[in-house]
Coordinates of C-alpha atoms in Angstrom, one line a residue:
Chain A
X1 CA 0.0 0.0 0.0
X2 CA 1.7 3.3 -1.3
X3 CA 0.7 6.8 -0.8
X4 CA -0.7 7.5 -4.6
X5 CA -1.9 9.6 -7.0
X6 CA -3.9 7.4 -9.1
X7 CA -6.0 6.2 -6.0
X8 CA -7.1 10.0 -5.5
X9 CA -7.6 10.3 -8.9
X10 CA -10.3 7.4 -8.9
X11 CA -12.0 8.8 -6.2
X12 CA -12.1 12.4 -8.0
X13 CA -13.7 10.5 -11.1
X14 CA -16.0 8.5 -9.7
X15 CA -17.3 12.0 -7.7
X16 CA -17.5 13.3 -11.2
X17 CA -19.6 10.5 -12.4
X18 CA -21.6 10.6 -9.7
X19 CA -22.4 14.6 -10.0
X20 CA -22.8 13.9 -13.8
X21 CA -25.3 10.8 -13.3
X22 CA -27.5 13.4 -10.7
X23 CA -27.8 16.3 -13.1
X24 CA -28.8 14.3 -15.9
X25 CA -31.8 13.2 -13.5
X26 CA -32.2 16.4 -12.6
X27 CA -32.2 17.8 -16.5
X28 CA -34.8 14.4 -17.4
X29 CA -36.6 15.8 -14.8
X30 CA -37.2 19.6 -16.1
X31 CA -37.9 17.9 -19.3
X32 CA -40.6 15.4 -18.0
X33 CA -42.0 17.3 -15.4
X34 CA -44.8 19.8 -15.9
X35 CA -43.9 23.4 -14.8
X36 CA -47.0 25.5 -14.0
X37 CA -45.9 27.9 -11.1
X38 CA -48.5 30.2 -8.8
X39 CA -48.0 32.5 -6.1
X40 CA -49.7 30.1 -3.7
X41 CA -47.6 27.3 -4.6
X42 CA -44.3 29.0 -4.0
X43 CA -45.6 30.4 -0.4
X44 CA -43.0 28.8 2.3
X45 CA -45.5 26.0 3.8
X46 CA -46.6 26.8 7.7
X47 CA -49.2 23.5 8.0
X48 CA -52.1 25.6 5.9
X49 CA -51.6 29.4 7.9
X50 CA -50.5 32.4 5.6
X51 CA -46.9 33.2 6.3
X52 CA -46.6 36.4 8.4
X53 CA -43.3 37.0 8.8
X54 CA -39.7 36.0 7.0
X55 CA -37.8 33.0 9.3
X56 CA -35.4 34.3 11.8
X57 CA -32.0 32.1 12.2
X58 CA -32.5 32.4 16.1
X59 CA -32.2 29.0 17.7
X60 CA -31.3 28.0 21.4
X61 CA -28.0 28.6 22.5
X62 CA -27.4 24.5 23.1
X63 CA -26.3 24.1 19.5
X64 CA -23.5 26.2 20.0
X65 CA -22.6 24.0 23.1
X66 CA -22.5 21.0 21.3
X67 CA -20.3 22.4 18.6
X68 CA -17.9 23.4 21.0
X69 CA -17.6 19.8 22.7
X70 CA -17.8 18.4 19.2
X71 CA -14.5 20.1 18.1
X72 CA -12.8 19.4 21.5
X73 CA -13.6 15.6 21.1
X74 CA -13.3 15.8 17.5
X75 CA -9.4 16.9 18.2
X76 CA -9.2 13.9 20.5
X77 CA -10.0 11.8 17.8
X78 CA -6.9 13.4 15.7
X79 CA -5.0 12.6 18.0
X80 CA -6.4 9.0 18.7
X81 CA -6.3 8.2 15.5
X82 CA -2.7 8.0 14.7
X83 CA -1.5 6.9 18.1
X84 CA -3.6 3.9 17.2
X85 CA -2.6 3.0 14.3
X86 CA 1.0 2.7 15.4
X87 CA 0.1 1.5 18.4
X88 CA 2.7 -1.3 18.1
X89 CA 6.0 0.8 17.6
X90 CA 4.9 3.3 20.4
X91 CA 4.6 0.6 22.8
X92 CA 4.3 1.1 26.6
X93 CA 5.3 5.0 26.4
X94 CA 2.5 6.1 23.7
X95 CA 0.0 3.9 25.8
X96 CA 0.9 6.3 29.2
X97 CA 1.3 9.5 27.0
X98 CA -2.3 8.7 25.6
X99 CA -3.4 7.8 28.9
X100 CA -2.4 11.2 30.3
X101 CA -4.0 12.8 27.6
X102 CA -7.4 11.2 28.0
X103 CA -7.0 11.7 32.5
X104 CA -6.8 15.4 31.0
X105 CA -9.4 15.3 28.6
X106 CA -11.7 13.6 31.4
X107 CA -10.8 16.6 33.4
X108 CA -12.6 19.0 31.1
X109 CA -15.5 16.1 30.6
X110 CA -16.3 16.1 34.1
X111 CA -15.9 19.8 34.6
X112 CA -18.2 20.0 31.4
X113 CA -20.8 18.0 33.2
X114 CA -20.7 19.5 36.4
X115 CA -21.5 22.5 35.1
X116 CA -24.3 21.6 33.1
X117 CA -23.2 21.8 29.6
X118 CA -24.8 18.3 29.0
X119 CA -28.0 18.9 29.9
X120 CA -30.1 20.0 27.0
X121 CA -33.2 21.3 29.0
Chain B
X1 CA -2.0 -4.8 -4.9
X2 CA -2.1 -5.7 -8.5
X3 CA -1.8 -2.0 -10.8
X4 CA -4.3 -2.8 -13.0
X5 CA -5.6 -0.7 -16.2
X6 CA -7.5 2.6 -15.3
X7 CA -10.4 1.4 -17.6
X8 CA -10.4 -2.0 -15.9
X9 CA -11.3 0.4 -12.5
X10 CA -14.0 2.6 -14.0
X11 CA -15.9 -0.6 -15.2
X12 CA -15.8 -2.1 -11.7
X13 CA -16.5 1.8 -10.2
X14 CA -19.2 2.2 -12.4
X15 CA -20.9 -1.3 -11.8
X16 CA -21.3 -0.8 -8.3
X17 CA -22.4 2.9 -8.9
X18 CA -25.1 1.1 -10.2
X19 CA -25.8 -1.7 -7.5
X20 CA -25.9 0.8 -5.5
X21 CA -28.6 2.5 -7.1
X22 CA -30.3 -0.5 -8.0
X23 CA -29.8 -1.6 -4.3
X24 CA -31.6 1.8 -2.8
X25 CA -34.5 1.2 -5.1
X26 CA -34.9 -2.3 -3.8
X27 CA -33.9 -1.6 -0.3
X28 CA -36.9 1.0 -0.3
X29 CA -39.0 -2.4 -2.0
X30 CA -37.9 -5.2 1.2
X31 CA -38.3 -2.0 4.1
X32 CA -41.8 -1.9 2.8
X33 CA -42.1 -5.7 2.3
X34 CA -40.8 -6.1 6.1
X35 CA -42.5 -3.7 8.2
X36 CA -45.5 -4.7 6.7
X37 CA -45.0 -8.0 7.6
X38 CA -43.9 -6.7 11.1
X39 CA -47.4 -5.1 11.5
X40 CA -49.6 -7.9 9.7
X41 CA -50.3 -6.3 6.7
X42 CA -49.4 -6.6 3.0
X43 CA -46.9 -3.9 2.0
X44 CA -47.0 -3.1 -2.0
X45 CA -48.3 -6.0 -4.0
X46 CA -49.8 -4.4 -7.3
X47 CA -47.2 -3.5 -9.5
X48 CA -45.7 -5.9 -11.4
X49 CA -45.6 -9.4 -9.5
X50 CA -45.6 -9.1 -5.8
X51 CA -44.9 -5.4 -6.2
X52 CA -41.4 -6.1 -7.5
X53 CA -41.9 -3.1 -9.9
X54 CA -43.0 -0.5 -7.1
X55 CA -39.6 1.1 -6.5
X56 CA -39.4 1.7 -10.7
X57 CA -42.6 2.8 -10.5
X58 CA -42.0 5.4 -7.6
X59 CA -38.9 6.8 -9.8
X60 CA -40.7 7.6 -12.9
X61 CA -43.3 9.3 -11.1
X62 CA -41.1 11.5 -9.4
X63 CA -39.5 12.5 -12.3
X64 CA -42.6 13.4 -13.5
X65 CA -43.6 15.6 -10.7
X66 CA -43.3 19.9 -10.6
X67 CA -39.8 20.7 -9.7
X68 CA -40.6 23.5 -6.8
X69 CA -38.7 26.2 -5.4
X70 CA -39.9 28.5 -2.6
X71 CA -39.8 32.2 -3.8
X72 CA -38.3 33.1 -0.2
X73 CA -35.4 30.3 -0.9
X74 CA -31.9 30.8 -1.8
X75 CA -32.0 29.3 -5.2
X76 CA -28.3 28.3 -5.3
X77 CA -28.3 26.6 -2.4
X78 CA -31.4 25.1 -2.4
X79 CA -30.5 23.8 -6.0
X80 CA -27.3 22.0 -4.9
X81 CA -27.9 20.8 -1.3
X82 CA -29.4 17.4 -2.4
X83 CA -26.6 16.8 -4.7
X84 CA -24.2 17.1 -1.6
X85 CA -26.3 14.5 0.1
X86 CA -26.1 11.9 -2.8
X87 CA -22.9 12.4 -3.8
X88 CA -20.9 11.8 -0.5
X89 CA -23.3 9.1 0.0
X90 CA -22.1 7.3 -3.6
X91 CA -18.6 8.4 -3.2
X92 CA -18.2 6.4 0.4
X93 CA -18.6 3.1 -1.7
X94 CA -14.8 3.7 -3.0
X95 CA -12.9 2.0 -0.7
X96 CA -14.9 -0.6 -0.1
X97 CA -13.3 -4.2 -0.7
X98 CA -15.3 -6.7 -1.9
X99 CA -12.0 -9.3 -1.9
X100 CA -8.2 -9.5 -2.9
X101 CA -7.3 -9.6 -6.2
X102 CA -8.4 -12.2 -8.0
X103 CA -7.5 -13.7 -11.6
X104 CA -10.7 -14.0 -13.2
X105 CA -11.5 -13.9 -17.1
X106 CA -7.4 -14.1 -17.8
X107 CA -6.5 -11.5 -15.7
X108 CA -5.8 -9.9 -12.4
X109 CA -8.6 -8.0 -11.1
X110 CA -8.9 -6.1 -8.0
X111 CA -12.2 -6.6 -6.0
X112 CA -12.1 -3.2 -4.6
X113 CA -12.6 0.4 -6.3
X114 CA -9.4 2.5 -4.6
X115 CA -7.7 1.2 -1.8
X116 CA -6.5 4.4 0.1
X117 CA -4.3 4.3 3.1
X118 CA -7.0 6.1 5.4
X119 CA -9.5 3.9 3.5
X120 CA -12.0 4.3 6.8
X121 CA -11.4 8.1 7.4
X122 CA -12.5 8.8 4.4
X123 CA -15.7 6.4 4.8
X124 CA -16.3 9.0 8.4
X125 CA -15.4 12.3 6.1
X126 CA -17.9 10.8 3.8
X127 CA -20.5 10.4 6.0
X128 CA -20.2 13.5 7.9
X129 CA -19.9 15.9 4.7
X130 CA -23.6 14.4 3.9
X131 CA -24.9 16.8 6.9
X132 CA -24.0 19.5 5.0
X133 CA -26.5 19.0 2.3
X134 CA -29.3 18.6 5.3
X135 CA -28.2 21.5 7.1
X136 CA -27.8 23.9 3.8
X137 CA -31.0 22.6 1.9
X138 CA -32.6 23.3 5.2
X139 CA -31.4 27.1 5.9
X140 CA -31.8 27.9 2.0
X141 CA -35.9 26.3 2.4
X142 CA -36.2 29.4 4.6
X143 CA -38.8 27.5 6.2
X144 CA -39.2 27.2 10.0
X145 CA -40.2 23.3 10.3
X146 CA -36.6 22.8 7.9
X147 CA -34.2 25.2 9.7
X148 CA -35.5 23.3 13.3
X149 CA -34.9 20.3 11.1
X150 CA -31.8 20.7 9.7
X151 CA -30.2 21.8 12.9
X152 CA -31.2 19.0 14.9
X153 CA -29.5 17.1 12.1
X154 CA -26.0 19.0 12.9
X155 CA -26.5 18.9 16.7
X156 CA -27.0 14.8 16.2
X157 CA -24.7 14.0 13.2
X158 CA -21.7 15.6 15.1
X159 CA -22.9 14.3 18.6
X160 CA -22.9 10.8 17.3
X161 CA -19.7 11.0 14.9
X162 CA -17.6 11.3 17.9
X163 CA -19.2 8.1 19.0
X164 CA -18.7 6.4 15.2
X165 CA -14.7 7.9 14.9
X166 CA -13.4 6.7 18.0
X167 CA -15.6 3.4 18.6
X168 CA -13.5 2.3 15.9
X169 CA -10.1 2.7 17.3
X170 CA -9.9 -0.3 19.1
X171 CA -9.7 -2.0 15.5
X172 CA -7.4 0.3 14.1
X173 CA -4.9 -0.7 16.9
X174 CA -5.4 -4.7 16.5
X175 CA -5.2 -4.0 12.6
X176 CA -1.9 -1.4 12.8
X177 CA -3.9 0.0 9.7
X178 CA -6.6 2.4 8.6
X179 CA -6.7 0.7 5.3
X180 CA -10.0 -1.4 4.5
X181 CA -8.3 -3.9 2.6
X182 CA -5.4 -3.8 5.5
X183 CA -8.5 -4.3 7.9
X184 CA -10.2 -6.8 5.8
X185 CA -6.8 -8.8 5.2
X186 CA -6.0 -9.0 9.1
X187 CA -9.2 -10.7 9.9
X188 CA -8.3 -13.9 7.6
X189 CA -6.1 -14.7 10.0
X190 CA -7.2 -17.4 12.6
X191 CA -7.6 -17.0 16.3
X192 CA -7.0 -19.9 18.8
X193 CA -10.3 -19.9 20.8
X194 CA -9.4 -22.8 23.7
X195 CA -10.2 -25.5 21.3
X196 CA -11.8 -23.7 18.6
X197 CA -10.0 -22.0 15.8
X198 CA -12.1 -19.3 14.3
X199 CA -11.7 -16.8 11.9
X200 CA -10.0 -13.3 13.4
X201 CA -13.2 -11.0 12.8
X202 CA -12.9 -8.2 14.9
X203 CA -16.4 -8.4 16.7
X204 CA -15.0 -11.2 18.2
X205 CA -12.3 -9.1 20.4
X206 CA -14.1 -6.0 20.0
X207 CA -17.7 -6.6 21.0
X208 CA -18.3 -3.4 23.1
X209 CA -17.1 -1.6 20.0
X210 CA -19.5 -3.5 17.5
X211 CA -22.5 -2.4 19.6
X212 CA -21.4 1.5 20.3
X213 CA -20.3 1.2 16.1
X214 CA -23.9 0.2 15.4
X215 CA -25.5 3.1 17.6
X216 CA -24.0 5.6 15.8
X217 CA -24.1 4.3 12.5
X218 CA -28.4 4.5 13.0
X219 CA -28.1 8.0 14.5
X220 CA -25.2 8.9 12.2
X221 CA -27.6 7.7 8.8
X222 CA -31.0 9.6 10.6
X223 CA -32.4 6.5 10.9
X224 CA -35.3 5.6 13.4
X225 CA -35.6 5.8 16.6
X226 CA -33.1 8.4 15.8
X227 CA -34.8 10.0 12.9
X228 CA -35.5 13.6 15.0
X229 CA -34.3 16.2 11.7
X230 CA -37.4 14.3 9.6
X231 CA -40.2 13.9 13.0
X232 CA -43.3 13.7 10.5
X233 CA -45.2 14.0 13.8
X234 CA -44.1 17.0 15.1
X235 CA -41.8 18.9 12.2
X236 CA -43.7 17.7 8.9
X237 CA -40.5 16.2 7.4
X238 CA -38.2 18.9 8.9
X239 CA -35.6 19.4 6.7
X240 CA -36.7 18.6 3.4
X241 CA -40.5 20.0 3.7
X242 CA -39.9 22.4 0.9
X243 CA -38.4 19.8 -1.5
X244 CA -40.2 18.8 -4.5
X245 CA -39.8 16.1 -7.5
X246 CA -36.8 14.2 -7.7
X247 CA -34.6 17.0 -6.0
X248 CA -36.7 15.5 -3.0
X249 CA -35.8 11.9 -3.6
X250 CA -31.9 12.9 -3.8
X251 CA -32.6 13.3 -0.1
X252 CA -33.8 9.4 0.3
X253 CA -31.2 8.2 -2.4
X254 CA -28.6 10.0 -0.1
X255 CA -30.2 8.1 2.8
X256 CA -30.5 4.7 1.5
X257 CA -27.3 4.8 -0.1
X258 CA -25.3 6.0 3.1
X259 CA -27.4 3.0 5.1
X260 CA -26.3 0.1 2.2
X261 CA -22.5 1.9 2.5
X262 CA -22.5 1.4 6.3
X263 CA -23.7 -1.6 6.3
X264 CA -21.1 -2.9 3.9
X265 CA -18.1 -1.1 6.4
X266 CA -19.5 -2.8 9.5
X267 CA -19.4 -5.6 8.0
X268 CA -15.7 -5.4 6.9
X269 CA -14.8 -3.9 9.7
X270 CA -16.4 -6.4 12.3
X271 CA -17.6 -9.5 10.4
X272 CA -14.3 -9.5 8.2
X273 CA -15.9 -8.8 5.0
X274 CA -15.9 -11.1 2.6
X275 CA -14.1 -13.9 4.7
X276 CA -16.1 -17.3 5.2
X277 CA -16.3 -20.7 4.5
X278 CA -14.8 -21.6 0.9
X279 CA -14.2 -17.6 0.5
X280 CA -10.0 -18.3 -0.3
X281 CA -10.8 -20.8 -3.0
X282 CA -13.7 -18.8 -4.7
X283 CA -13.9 -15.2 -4.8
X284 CA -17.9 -15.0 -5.7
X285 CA -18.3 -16.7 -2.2
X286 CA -17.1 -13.6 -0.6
X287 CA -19.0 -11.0 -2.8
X288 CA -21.9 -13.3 -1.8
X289 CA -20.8 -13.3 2.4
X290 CA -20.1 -9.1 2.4
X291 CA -23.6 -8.9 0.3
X292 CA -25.5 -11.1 3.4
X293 CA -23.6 -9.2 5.6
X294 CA -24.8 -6.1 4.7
X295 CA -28.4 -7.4 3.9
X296 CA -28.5 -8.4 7.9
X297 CA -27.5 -5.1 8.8
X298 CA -30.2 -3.5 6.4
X299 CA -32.4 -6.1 8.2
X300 CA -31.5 -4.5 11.9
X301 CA -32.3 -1.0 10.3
X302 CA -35.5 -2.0 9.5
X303 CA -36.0 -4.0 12.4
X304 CA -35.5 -1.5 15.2
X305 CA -38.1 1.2 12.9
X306 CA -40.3 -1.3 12.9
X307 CA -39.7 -1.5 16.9
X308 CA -38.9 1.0 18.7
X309 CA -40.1 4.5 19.2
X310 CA -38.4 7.8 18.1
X311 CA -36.4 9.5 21.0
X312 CA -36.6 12.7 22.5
X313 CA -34.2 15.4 22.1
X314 CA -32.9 15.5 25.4
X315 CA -32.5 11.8 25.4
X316 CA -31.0 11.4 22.2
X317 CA -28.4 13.9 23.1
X318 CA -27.6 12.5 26.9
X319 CA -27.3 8.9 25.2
X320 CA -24.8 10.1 23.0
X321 CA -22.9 12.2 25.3
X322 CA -23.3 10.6 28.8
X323 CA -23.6 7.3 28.4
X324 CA -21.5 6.6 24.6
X325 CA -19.0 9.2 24.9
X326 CA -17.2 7.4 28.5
X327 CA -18.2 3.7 27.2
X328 CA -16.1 4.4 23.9
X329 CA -13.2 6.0 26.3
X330 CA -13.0 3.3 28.4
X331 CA -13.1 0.7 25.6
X332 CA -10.2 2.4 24.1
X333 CA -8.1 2.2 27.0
X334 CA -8.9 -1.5 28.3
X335 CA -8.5 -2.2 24.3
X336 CA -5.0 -0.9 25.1
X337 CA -4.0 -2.3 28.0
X338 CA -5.0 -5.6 26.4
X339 CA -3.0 -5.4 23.8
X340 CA 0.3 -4.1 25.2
X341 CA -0.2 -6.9 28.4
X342 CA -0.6 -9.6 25.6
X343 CA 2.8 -8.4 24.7
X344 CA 4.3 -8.5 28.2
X345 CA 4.9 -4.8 28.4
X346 CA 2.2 -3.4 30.9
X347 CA 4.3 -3.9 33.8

């Protein structure tokens, strides 16, 4: 297994076919379909009730929790990953360096908890 | 790895392309078929025998249907955000081996697309990407059911990929690889079990893994009980309320496709793929294992719709973060302490 060019360049086609196969669905589709538009039809749907006012992006401040523990644990994961991988060369060092790590990263987890950034209500 | 002709790989790339499609059509066919056994009732019998034509019927009626955009939607975005959803989904199939190389029809053939070196990274990146097309088709709906919708997707999707990324490390440390075929290769081994000598599949040392794995993967894919960013009940299809014609139905190809593709890495990443018996002396006997594989795991999918109820919020995200999130942790580190004591170097 070699780093390689021509393995990236499969992947590019085959994302290239698959773009190509889902506008000529899309195309067949304006063809076939029948296009009569109308006011009422392009109203933004609210279950049957007239539309009063345009959507504001307000939304609970809990989202912005999660993404913020995401990309914490998501950087863990970076880590992780390689360490695992050569897991076998590292041997008993790389297993207590990753150990501290994690003791630390439990640190924040707890202190995440205890504060309440898990709870959603 | 046997460098074989470019053309030779397209032919292979684009005839799963196809099974994959063909698969999500008839995957939509047996989850009707089984949950309407589950609930004592027919499912679709009309078209075509036994309803075997339904899916191909479903197709050419969507393309036949008024292709809808809201007048308060960002056309752009609205116009692309299913693509992102189908493509990613498609894509993910790369690096999935179906077997070695084999020498069939006078040559050598490779049983696998591509065979990257971070083969299941890029199945995660894959996966993950595919919330983008949720979250932006929802914000460019400018609806408020979609935006609630497409959020709750995000929230969920990046919850739950923490869970699916490092559930998985325990087998990148017994393989020493993040290749699939590496992966696949390293469970043909055998394993002394007492008396019994069994094949190597990782389920077998990993079982806490497997079951975290196949949590996330149904959350990850928006399936039921974790299917909160659709909620007919209570958000009228969330995220893709707005969508119309077969710009809609990108968004279930996307789904489908992403639930076949998982499928297929759980099983080479647990259930060792195509190994099984006779699978060394004839390669059609491990396309035929990975493609039962799968089909049991597309089974479970259905299975646990058909079962359980959907969650709420709160409880979806305390699963994922207080419960998962310290199960995966600790299976990580007793993974590794395992391993390096098996080697005499823990103490």
């Amino acid at each position: 297994m070699e780093i390689s060019g021509e393995n990236w360049l499969i992947v590019g086609l085959m994302t290239t076919a698959a773009i190509a196969m889902a506008m000529t669905l899309l195309i067949l589709n304006l063809i076939v379909g029948p296009s009569k538009p109308s006011k009422t039809k392009s109203d933004p749907y609210e279950s049957g009730v007239p539309d009063v006012s345009p959507v504001q992006a307000r939304f609970t401040p809990r989202f912005y929790m999660v993404a913020m523990l995401f990309v914490v644990f998501d950087i863990e994961a970076v880590f992780i990953f390689p360490w695992a991988v050569s897991f076998d060369a590292l041997g008993r060092y790389g297993f207590i360096a990753m150990l501290v790590f994690i003791l630390l990263l439990l640190e924040g987890y707890v202190y995440a908890w205890k504060k309440g950034a898990l709870e959603w209500v | 790895m046997n460098d074989q002709p470019l053309w030779l790989t397209f032919i292979f790339a684009f005839l799963i392309m196809n099974v994959l499609l063909i698969g999500m059509a008839y995957m939509t066919y047996f989850e009707r078929k089984m949950l309407g056994a589950m609930q004592d009732r027919m499912g679709p019998t009309r078209t075509g025998p036994k309803g075997l034509l339904q899916p191909i019927a479903d197709g050419i009626k969507l393309l036949g249907k008024e292709d809808l955009i809201p007048r308060a939607a960002d056309k752009w975005v609205f116009f692309f955000a299913p693509l992102i959803v189908f493509v990613t989904a498609i894509v993910g199939a790369a690096v999935i081996p179906f077997g070695g190389t084999i020498n069939a029809f006078g040559r050598d053939l490779n049983l696998y697309i591509t065979d990257l070196n971070v083969g299941a990274l890029f199945v995660l990146a894959f996966s993950s990407i595919g919330v983008y097309g949720i979250i932006l088709g929802a914000w460019a709906s400018s609806n408020r059911y979609s935006l609630l919708g497409g959020l709750r997707a995000a929230a969920q999707v990046v919850s739950y990929e923490i869970i699916l990324g490092l559930s998985l490390v325990g087998v990148f440390m017994l393989a020493g690889s993040l290749s699939l075929r590496d992966i696949m290769l390293e469970q043909q081994t055998n394993l002394e079990l007492g008396p019994l000598t069994v094949k190597n599949w990782f389920i077998l040392s990993q079982p806490l893994a497997f079951i975290l794995f196949m949590i996330a993967a149904v959350a990850e894919t928006n399936r039921a009980p974790f299917d909160l960013p659709e909620a007919e009940s209570e958000l009228v299809s969330g995220f893709h309320t707005e969508y119309s014609a077969f710009r809609f139905s990108f968004y279930f190809l996307g789904e489908y496709i992403s639930m076949i593709v998982v499928s297929l890495f759980a099983a080479t990443l647990f259930l060792g793929g195509p190994s099984g018996p006779g699978s060394s002396d004839h390669w059609y006997l491990g396309i035929l294992y990975i493609l039962i594989k799968a089909i049991v795991f597309l089974f479970f999918y259905i299975w646990l719709r058909a079962t359980l109820p959907r969650f709420r919020y709160d409880q979806l995200m305390g699963l994922a973060w207080k419960v998962l999130l310290p199960l995966v942790i600790l299976n990580i580190v007793v993974t590794a302490a395992i391993r390096l004591a098996s080697d005499g170097l823990l103490f």
